Amino acid sequence: MLGHVTTLSDPLAQVLGKKASDTFEKVFFLRTVGDLLRHYPRRYYTRGELTPLDSLREDDHVTVLAKVATSGVIGGHVPGQRPKGPRGRGGPKQRLEVIVTDGTGKLQLTFFAGVGFHAKQLQQGTLALFAGTVSSFRGRRQLVHPEYELLPVSAADDRLTTELAEEFARELIPVYPASAKLTSWAISRHVAEVLEALDAGEDPLPAEVREKHGLWPRELAIRAIHRPTDREDLRQARKRLKWDEAFTMQAALAQRRHAAAAMPAVPRPAVGDGIAAAFDQRLPFSLTEGQRSVGEVIAHDLACAYPMNRLLQGEVGSGKTVVAVRAMLQVVDAGGQAALLAPTEVLAQQHYRSITALLGELGEAGQLSGGERATRVALLTGSTGVRARRSALSDVFTGDAGILVGTHALLEDQVQFADLGLVVIDEQHRFGVEQRDALREKGAGARPHVLVMTATPIPRTVAMTVFGDLEVSTLAELPAGRSPIATHVVPAVERPHYLDRAWQRVREEVAAGRQAYVVCPRIGDEDGGGDDAPEPDDGAPGESRAKKTRTGAASPPPPTGTPPRTSRWEEQDDAEDARRPPLAVLDVAPELAGGPLAGLRVGIMHGRLVPDEKDRVMTAFAGGELDVLVSTTVIEVGVDVPNATAMVIMDAERFGVSQLHQLRGRVGRGRNPGVCLLVTEAPPASTARERLDAVAATGDGFQLSRLDLQQRREGDVLGSAQAGRRSSLKLLRLLADEDLIATAREAAAALVAADPKLQAHPALKEAIDDFLGDRRAEFLDKA
């Protein structure tokens, strides 16, 4: 429409029409002009460069820049003769075969329809962009009926002056993330249509910030990233638009911190002669220097009138629980209560037993054995009996229980605290944002302090620490008596004998009087998943060893008393490409007991066992009555058997970095060194194999979490992702742009401190509203 001005908030349907806008929404969830203009090119071509065609892989959907080398029509009727049948049915079929080249490789294009039209378009020497799915015919790579965009006259055309030819060759051609329904050049055309009438409005970045950091105006940057004249234009555009993302995010976080200050926490200062002091005196071991220094920082935070929000990161076995207990007792001494939220019943019970054992008489208030200064510790899980549950709820409601340990059961409405002052969340990657917030909301009027404990922070948590929205304390040293864990990758496909050696190593550990775990991704019996669904990898090959189980031994008969099963590890047809199901506890255990580990006492553990059976199995394993425990990830956290020194993780590529790091922390918890063997079928060059190699190379959980962030991206840093919601960050990379993010935080914090409601910065407020969308109120409420 002549004279029409387009704004960033305009619906795409208003600018591009309903058909195009519906396609953008369906394929990329883009609804507004701003959404489309934030769909940035993923790379740029220059006409002086040609795409390396020899790098194309079959089944890839690709966009290539190439020149027509030859073009010819194959088949068809003799000129002057009418084809047989309607529309030529019954006569020989025509097809157009075009060979394009980039100077290093060739690619065939095949057309079966519109042959005459395409033959005229794609004559020798024509330069064009082609898009389609790579297939193969008679050993040659080809695109069948590719879409294409002819480029203007070539730089060699004598109608162009030398100067224009050089400019033409240097021009950057944007290539967008595309699909079969939306090609890169179709997106480019729509972007051009939008840019022609664009009025980007007031710049959300204050002029003083732009001037101080040498940033372009927003509209200029938007135009330049889609239509750069040279690489310097592109660099300046990316720099400015990265700043938009970082500054908007930091301003939103600064507003959230300001909102949190308006809902202060109750200070919980340390008491010199309280339960916490008595606890320190009765500890049977000396605190590490790290535990003391981190404890002092947390004690200071708890004494403040605003909520603590701290991440306690420490290797498995570094003593995080003792630090948390000391913090909880400080809150109890100050008249408050503390809740410890654990992801599984096994871990909750382990914490309860550990805390009550450490406290002794200090945790037996109201009992004859209780000390003069004491509190109570209550346990609440899904399997807690009616009578015990009623007692725990009563003690928590009256305040008689200073510490409540539990699972998701703590989130129920019936759980009411007298004065909740501290929430401790163990292994936060096992909880959703909503679950963690639900417990935090149980504070009576004031927000409780929050302490999150983890060995390997999830990518979103690392992102929040980079953005400065989460304070971090780290326990770097292991307590006395803990041994290091050696981790090795066992490539079962390339080196089957390595798997045989793995089982031999397990037998050696047992022969030396020690114990071992074998971990599988699934329970079995067509359960469809394990206790905690592992993360998929980028593909494992099919079966490769005829008539051998995945343990590397011939399929044994099941042990006495075990019902016969069909092994999931047996050889499949060589032609079968389908990926096999993950290995299962109920399949692996009998095969090991009758094969590589025959003669050893093998038990099983998984989430479908009733609580009493879980306790019986764990008690038997901890007591040395079992040599090997075949389990799902139910043992991932909280299981403490110092005599267990070996772990074999089957299908290790199907687990995430955090899970692998947590799992191997179950061994080496005593004075004997531990060994963790990661059995995998992932190809050597795959992302999954790189992940396993990284886990084997380091025991640093925070380093592994940064690797996880590099591979998986940060997700939605602001909160739980919503289906169909665009990602928060487009250009910003948290690890690569840490310095920029820190600088933006300082600038945003200063601005929000001077203008908390952004009344003098309406464009920035609008940008934050657009960034958060319908999550704004929820985001600020969960400060």
PDB file of N, CA and C in Angstrom, residues 336-381:
ATOM      1  N   GLY A 336      13.141 -19.555  62.786  1.00  0.00           N
ATOM      2  CA  GLY A 336      12.473 -19.964  61.559  1.00  0.00           C
ATOM      3  C   GLY A 336      12.566 -21.461  61.315  1.00  0.00           C
ATOM      4  N   GLN A 337      12.105 -21.863  60.146  1.00  0.00           N
ATOM      5  CA  GLN A 337      12.150 -23.271  59.736  1.00  0.00           C
ATOM      6  C   GLN A 337      12.849 -23.384  58.387  1.00  0.00           C
ATOM      7  N   ALA A 338      13.298 -24.596  58.093  1.00  0.00           N
ATOM      8  CA  ALA A 338      13.971 -24.857  56.814  1.00  0.00           C
ATOM      9  C   ALA A 338      13.380 -26.100  56.169  1.00  0.00           C
ATOM     10  N   ALA A 339      13.288 -26.073  54.841  1.00  0.00           N
ATOM     11  CA  ALA A 339      12.798 -27.224  54.083  1.00  0.00           C
ATOM     12  C   ALA A 339      13.865 -27.659  53.104  1.00  0.00           C
ATOM     13  N   LEU A 340      14.102 -28.956  53.017  1.00  0.00           N
ATOM     14  CA  LEU A 340      15.055 -29.509  52.055  1.00  0.00           C
ATOM     15  C   LEU A 340      14.274 -30.336  51.055  1.00  0.00           C
ATOM     16  N   LEU A 341      14.270 -29.899  49.804  1.00  0.00           N
ATOM     17  CA  LEU A 341      13.516 -30.568  48.740  1.00  0.00           C
ATOM     18  C   LEU A 341      14.452 -31.459  47.931  1.00  0.00           C
ATOM     19  N   ALA A 342      14.153 -32.758  47.920  1.00  0.00           N
ATOM     20  CA  ALA A 342      14.969 -33.745  47.196  1.00  0.00           C
ATOM     21  C   ALA A 342      14.154 -34.336  46.052  1.00  0.00           C
ATOM     22  N   PRO A 343      14.794 -34.751  44.963  1.00  0.00           N
ATOM     23  CA  PRO A 343      14.048 -35.208  43.784  1.00  0.00           C
ATOM     24  C   PRO A 343      13.486 -36.620  43.877  1.00  0.00           C
ATOM     25  N   THR A 344      14.051 -37.477  44.734  1.00  0.00           N
ATOM     26  CA  THR A 344      13.576 -38.862  44.829  1.00  0.00           C
ATOM     27  C   THR A 344      13.411 -39.269  46.282  1.00  0.00           C
ATOM     28  N   GLU A 345      12.592 -40.290  46.492  1.00  0.00           N
ATOM     29  CA  GLU A 345      12.407 -40.808  47.849  1.00  0.00           C
ATOM     30  C   GLU A 345      13.708 -41.366  48.399  1.00  0.00           C
ATOM     31  N   VAL A 346      14.482 -42.027  47.546  1.00  0.00           N
ATOM     32  CA  VAL A 346      15.756 -42.585  47.993  1.00  0.00           C
ATOM     33  C   VAL A 346      16.646 -41.478  48.550  1.00  0.00           C
ATOM     34  N   LEU A 347      16.732 -40.365  47.823  1.00  0.00           N
ATOM     35  CA  LEU A 347      17.581 -39.262  48.276  1.00  0.00           C
ATOM     36  C   LEU A 347      16.997 -38.576  49.505  1.00  0.00           C
ATOM     37  N   ALA A 348      15.664 -38.403  49.541  1.00  0.00           N
ATOM     38  CA  ALA A 348      15.041 -37.766  50.699  1.00  0.00           C
ATOM     39  C   ALA A 348      15.296 -38.588  51.967  1.00  0.00           C
ATOM     40  N   GLN A 349      15.130 -39.898  51.865  1.00  0.00           N
ATOM     41  CA  GLN A 349      15.378 -40.755  53.016  1.00  0.00           C
ATOM     42  C   GLN A 349      16.847 -40.738  53.414  1.00  0.00           C
ATOM     43  N   GLN A 350      17.725 -40.704  52.404  1.00  0.00           N
ATOM     44  CA  GLN A 350      19.152 -40.628  52.682  1.00  0.00           C
ATOM     45  C   GLN A 350      19.486 -39.338  53.429  1.00  0.00           C
ATOM     46  N   HIS A 351      18.947 -38.206  52.976  1.00  0.00           N
ATOM     47  CA  HIS A 351      19.162 -36.930  53.650  1.00  0.00           C
ATOM     48  C   HIS A 351      18.622 -36.976  55.080  1.00  0.00           C
ATOM     49  N   TYR A 352      17.438 -37.545  55.243  1.00  0.00           N
ATOM     50  CA  TYR A 352      16.826 -37.603  56.576  1.00  0.00           C
ATOM     51  C   TYR A 352      17.706 -38.404  57.539  1.00  0.00           C
ATOM     52  N   ARG A 353      18.154 -39.573  57.068  1.00  0.00           N
ATOM     53  CA  ARG A 353      19.011 -40.400  57.929  1.00  0.00           C
ATOM     54  C   ARG A 353      20.325 -39.695  58.224  1.00  0.00           C
ATOM     55  N   SER A 354      20.908 -39.070  57.200  1.00  0.00           N
ATOM     56  CA  SER A 354      22.187 -38.391  57.377  1.00  0.00           C
ATOM     57  C   SER A 354      22.063 -37.219  58.343  1.00  0.00           C
ATOM     58  N   ILE A 355      21.021 -36.401  58.171  1.00  0.00           N
ATOM     59  CA  ILE A 355      20.850 -35.218  59.025  1.00  0.00           C
ATOM     60  C   ILE A 355      20.565 -35.609  60.465  1.00  0.00           C
ATOM     61  N   THR A 356      19.677 -36.594  60.663  1.00  0.00           N
ATOM     62  CA  THR A 356      19.359 -37.012  62.039  1.00  0.00           C
ATOM     63  C   THR A 356      20.582 -37.642  62.707  1.00  0.00           C
ATOM     64  N   ALA A 357      21.393 -38.364  61.930  1.00  0.00           N
ATOM     65  CA  ALA A 357      22.597 -38.963  62.507  1.00  0.00           C
ATOM     66  C   ALA A 357      23.606 -37.873  62.885  1.00  0.00           C
ATOM     67  N   LEU A 358      23.751 -36.860  62.036  1.00  0.00           N
ATOM     68  CA  LEU A 358      24.683 -35.780  62.333  1.00  0.00           C
ATOM     69  C   LEU A 358      24.220 -34.959  63.542  1.00  0.00           C
ATOM     70  N   LEU A 359      22.915 -34.733  63.637  1.00  0.00           N
ATOM     71  CA  LEU A 359      22.379 -33.923  64.737  1.00  0.00           C
ATOM     72  C   LEU A 359      22.369 -34.666  66.064  1.00  0.00           C
ATOM     73  N   GLY A 360      22.072 -35.967  65.996  1.00  0.00           N
ATOM     74  CA  GLY A 360      21.985 -36.727  67.257  1.00  0.00           C
ATOM     75  C   GLY A 360      20.939 -36.125  68.173  1.00  0.00           C
ATOM     76  N   GLU A 361      21.312 -35.847  69.428  1.00  0.00           N
ATOM     77  CA  GLU A 361      20.364 -35.305  70.408  1.00  0.00           C
ATOM     78  C   GLU A 361      19.880 -33.906  70.023  1.00  0.00           C
ATOM     79  N   LEU A 362      20.608 -33.233  69.155  1.00  0.00           N
ATOM     80  CA  LEU A 362      20.191 -31.893  68.725  1.00  0.00           C
ATOM     81  C   LEU A 362      18.957 -31.939  67.824  1.00  0.00           C
ATOM     82  N   GLY A 363      18.634 -33.107  67.320  1.00  0.00           N
ATOM     83  CA  GLY A 363      17.456 -33.262  66.466  1.00  0.00           C
ATOM     84  C   GLY A 363      16.345 -34.034  67.142  1.00  0.00           C
ATOM     85  N   GLU A 364      16.385 -34.126  68.475  1.00  0.00           N
ATOM     86  CA  GLU A 364      15.398 -34.938  69.204  1.00  0.00           C
ATOM     87  C   GLU A 364      14.658 -34.108  70.238  1.00  0.00           C
ATOM     88  N   ALA A 365      14.267 -32.922  69.866  1.00  0.00           N
ATOM     89  CA  ALA A 365      13.537 -32.049  70.793  1.00  0.00           C
ATOM     90  C   ALA A 365      12.242 -32.719  71.243  1.00  0.00           C
ATOM     91  N   GLY A 366      11.932 -32.597  72.523  1.00  0.00           N
ATOM     92  CA  GLY A 366      10.709 -33.186  73.060  1.00  0.00           C
ATOM     93  C   GLY A 366      10.847 -34.628  73.466  1.00  0.00           C
ATOM     94  N   GLN A 367      12.001 -35.238  73.205  1.00  0.00           N
ATOM     95  CA  GLN A 367      12.228 -36.622  73.617  1.00  0.00           C
ATOM     96  C   GLN A 367      13.171 -36.650  74.821  1.00  0.00           C
ATOM     97  N   LEU A 368      13.111 -37.759  75.547  1.00  0.00           N
ATOM     98  CA  LEU A 368      13.958 -37.878  76.734  1.00  0.00           C
ATOM     99  C   LEU A 368      15.433 -37.763  76.376  1.00  0.00           C
ATOM    100  N   SER A 369      15.770 -38.247  75.164  1.00  0.00           N
ATOM    101  CA  SER A 369      17.171 -38.212  74.740  1.00  0.00           C
ATOM    102  C   SER A 369      17.570 -36.863  74.147  1.00  0.00           C
ATOM    103  N   GLY A 370      16.611 -35.980  73.978  1.00  0.00           N
ATOM    104  CA  GLY A 370      16.872 -34.705  73.338  1.00  0.00           C
ATOM    105  C   GLY A 370      17.752 -33.793  74.177  1.00  0.00           C
ATOM    106  N   GLY A 371      18.525 -32.962  73.468  1.00  0.00           N
ATOM    107  CA  GLY A 371      19.399 -32.021  74.158  1.00  0.00           C
ATOM    108  C   GLY A 371      18.639 -30.806  74.651  1.00  0.00           C
ATOM    109  N   GLU A 372      19.328 -30.006  75.455  1.00  0.00           N
ATOM    110  CA  GLU A 372      18.702 -28.787  75.992  1.00  0.00           C
ATOM    111  C   GLU A 372      18.379 -27.816  74.864  1.00  0.00           C
ATOM    112  N   ARG A 373      19.290 -27.715  73.902  1.00  0.00           N
ATOM    113  CA  ARG A 373      19.039 -26.913  72.705  1.00  0.00           C
ATOM    114  C   ARG A 373      18.851 -27.902  71.550  1.00  0.00           C
ATOM    115  N   ALA A 374      17.625 -28.026  71.071  1.00  0.00           N
ATOM    116  CA  ALA A 374      17.345 -29.042  70.058  1.00  0.00           C
ATOM    117  C   ALA A 374      16.139 -28.640  69.209  1.00  0.00           C
ATOM    118  N   THR A 375      15.986 -29.310  68.095  1.00  0.00           N
ATOM    119  CA  THR A 375      14.826 -29.142  67.226  1.00  0.00           C
ATOM    120  C   THR A 375      14.382 -30.527  66.774  1.00  0.00           C
ATOM    121  N   ARG A 376      13.439 -30.576  65.875  1.00  0.00           N
ATOM    122  CA  ARG A 376      13.004 -31.857  65.314  1.00  0.00           C
ATOM    123  C   ARG A 376      13.207 -31.833  63.803  1.00  0.00           C
ATOM    124  N   VAL A 377      13.436 -33.039  63.277  1.00  0.00           N
ATOM    125  CA  VAL A 377      13.567 -33.212  61.827  1.00  0.00           C
ATOM    126  C   VAL A 377      12.423 -34.111  61.372  1.00  0.00           C
ATOM    127  N   ALA A 378      11.630 -33.650  60.415  1.00  0.00           N
ATOM    128  CA  ALA A 378      10.499 -34.427  59.906  1.00  0.00           C
ATOM    129  C   ALA A 378      10.774 -34.867  58.478  1.00  0.00           C
ATOM    130  N   LEU A 379      10.169 -35.990  58.080  1.00  0.00           N
ATOM    131  CA  LEU A 379      10.314 -36.538  56.733  1.00  0.00           C
ATOM    132  C   LEU A 379       8.940 -36.669  56.105  1.00  0.00           C
ATOM    133  N   LEU A 380       8.806 -36.221  54.859  1.00  0.00           N
ATOM    134  CA  LEU A 380       7.511 -36.307  54.173  1.00  0.00           C
ATOM    135  C   LEU A 380       7.750 -36.659  52.705  1.00  0.00           C
ATOM    136  N   THR A 381       7.312 -37.852  52.301  1.00  0.00           N
ATOM    137  CA  THR A 381       7.408 -38.295  50.907  1.00  0.00           C
ATOM    138  C   THR A 381       6.059 -38.864  50.489  1.00  0.00           C
TER     139      THR A 381
END
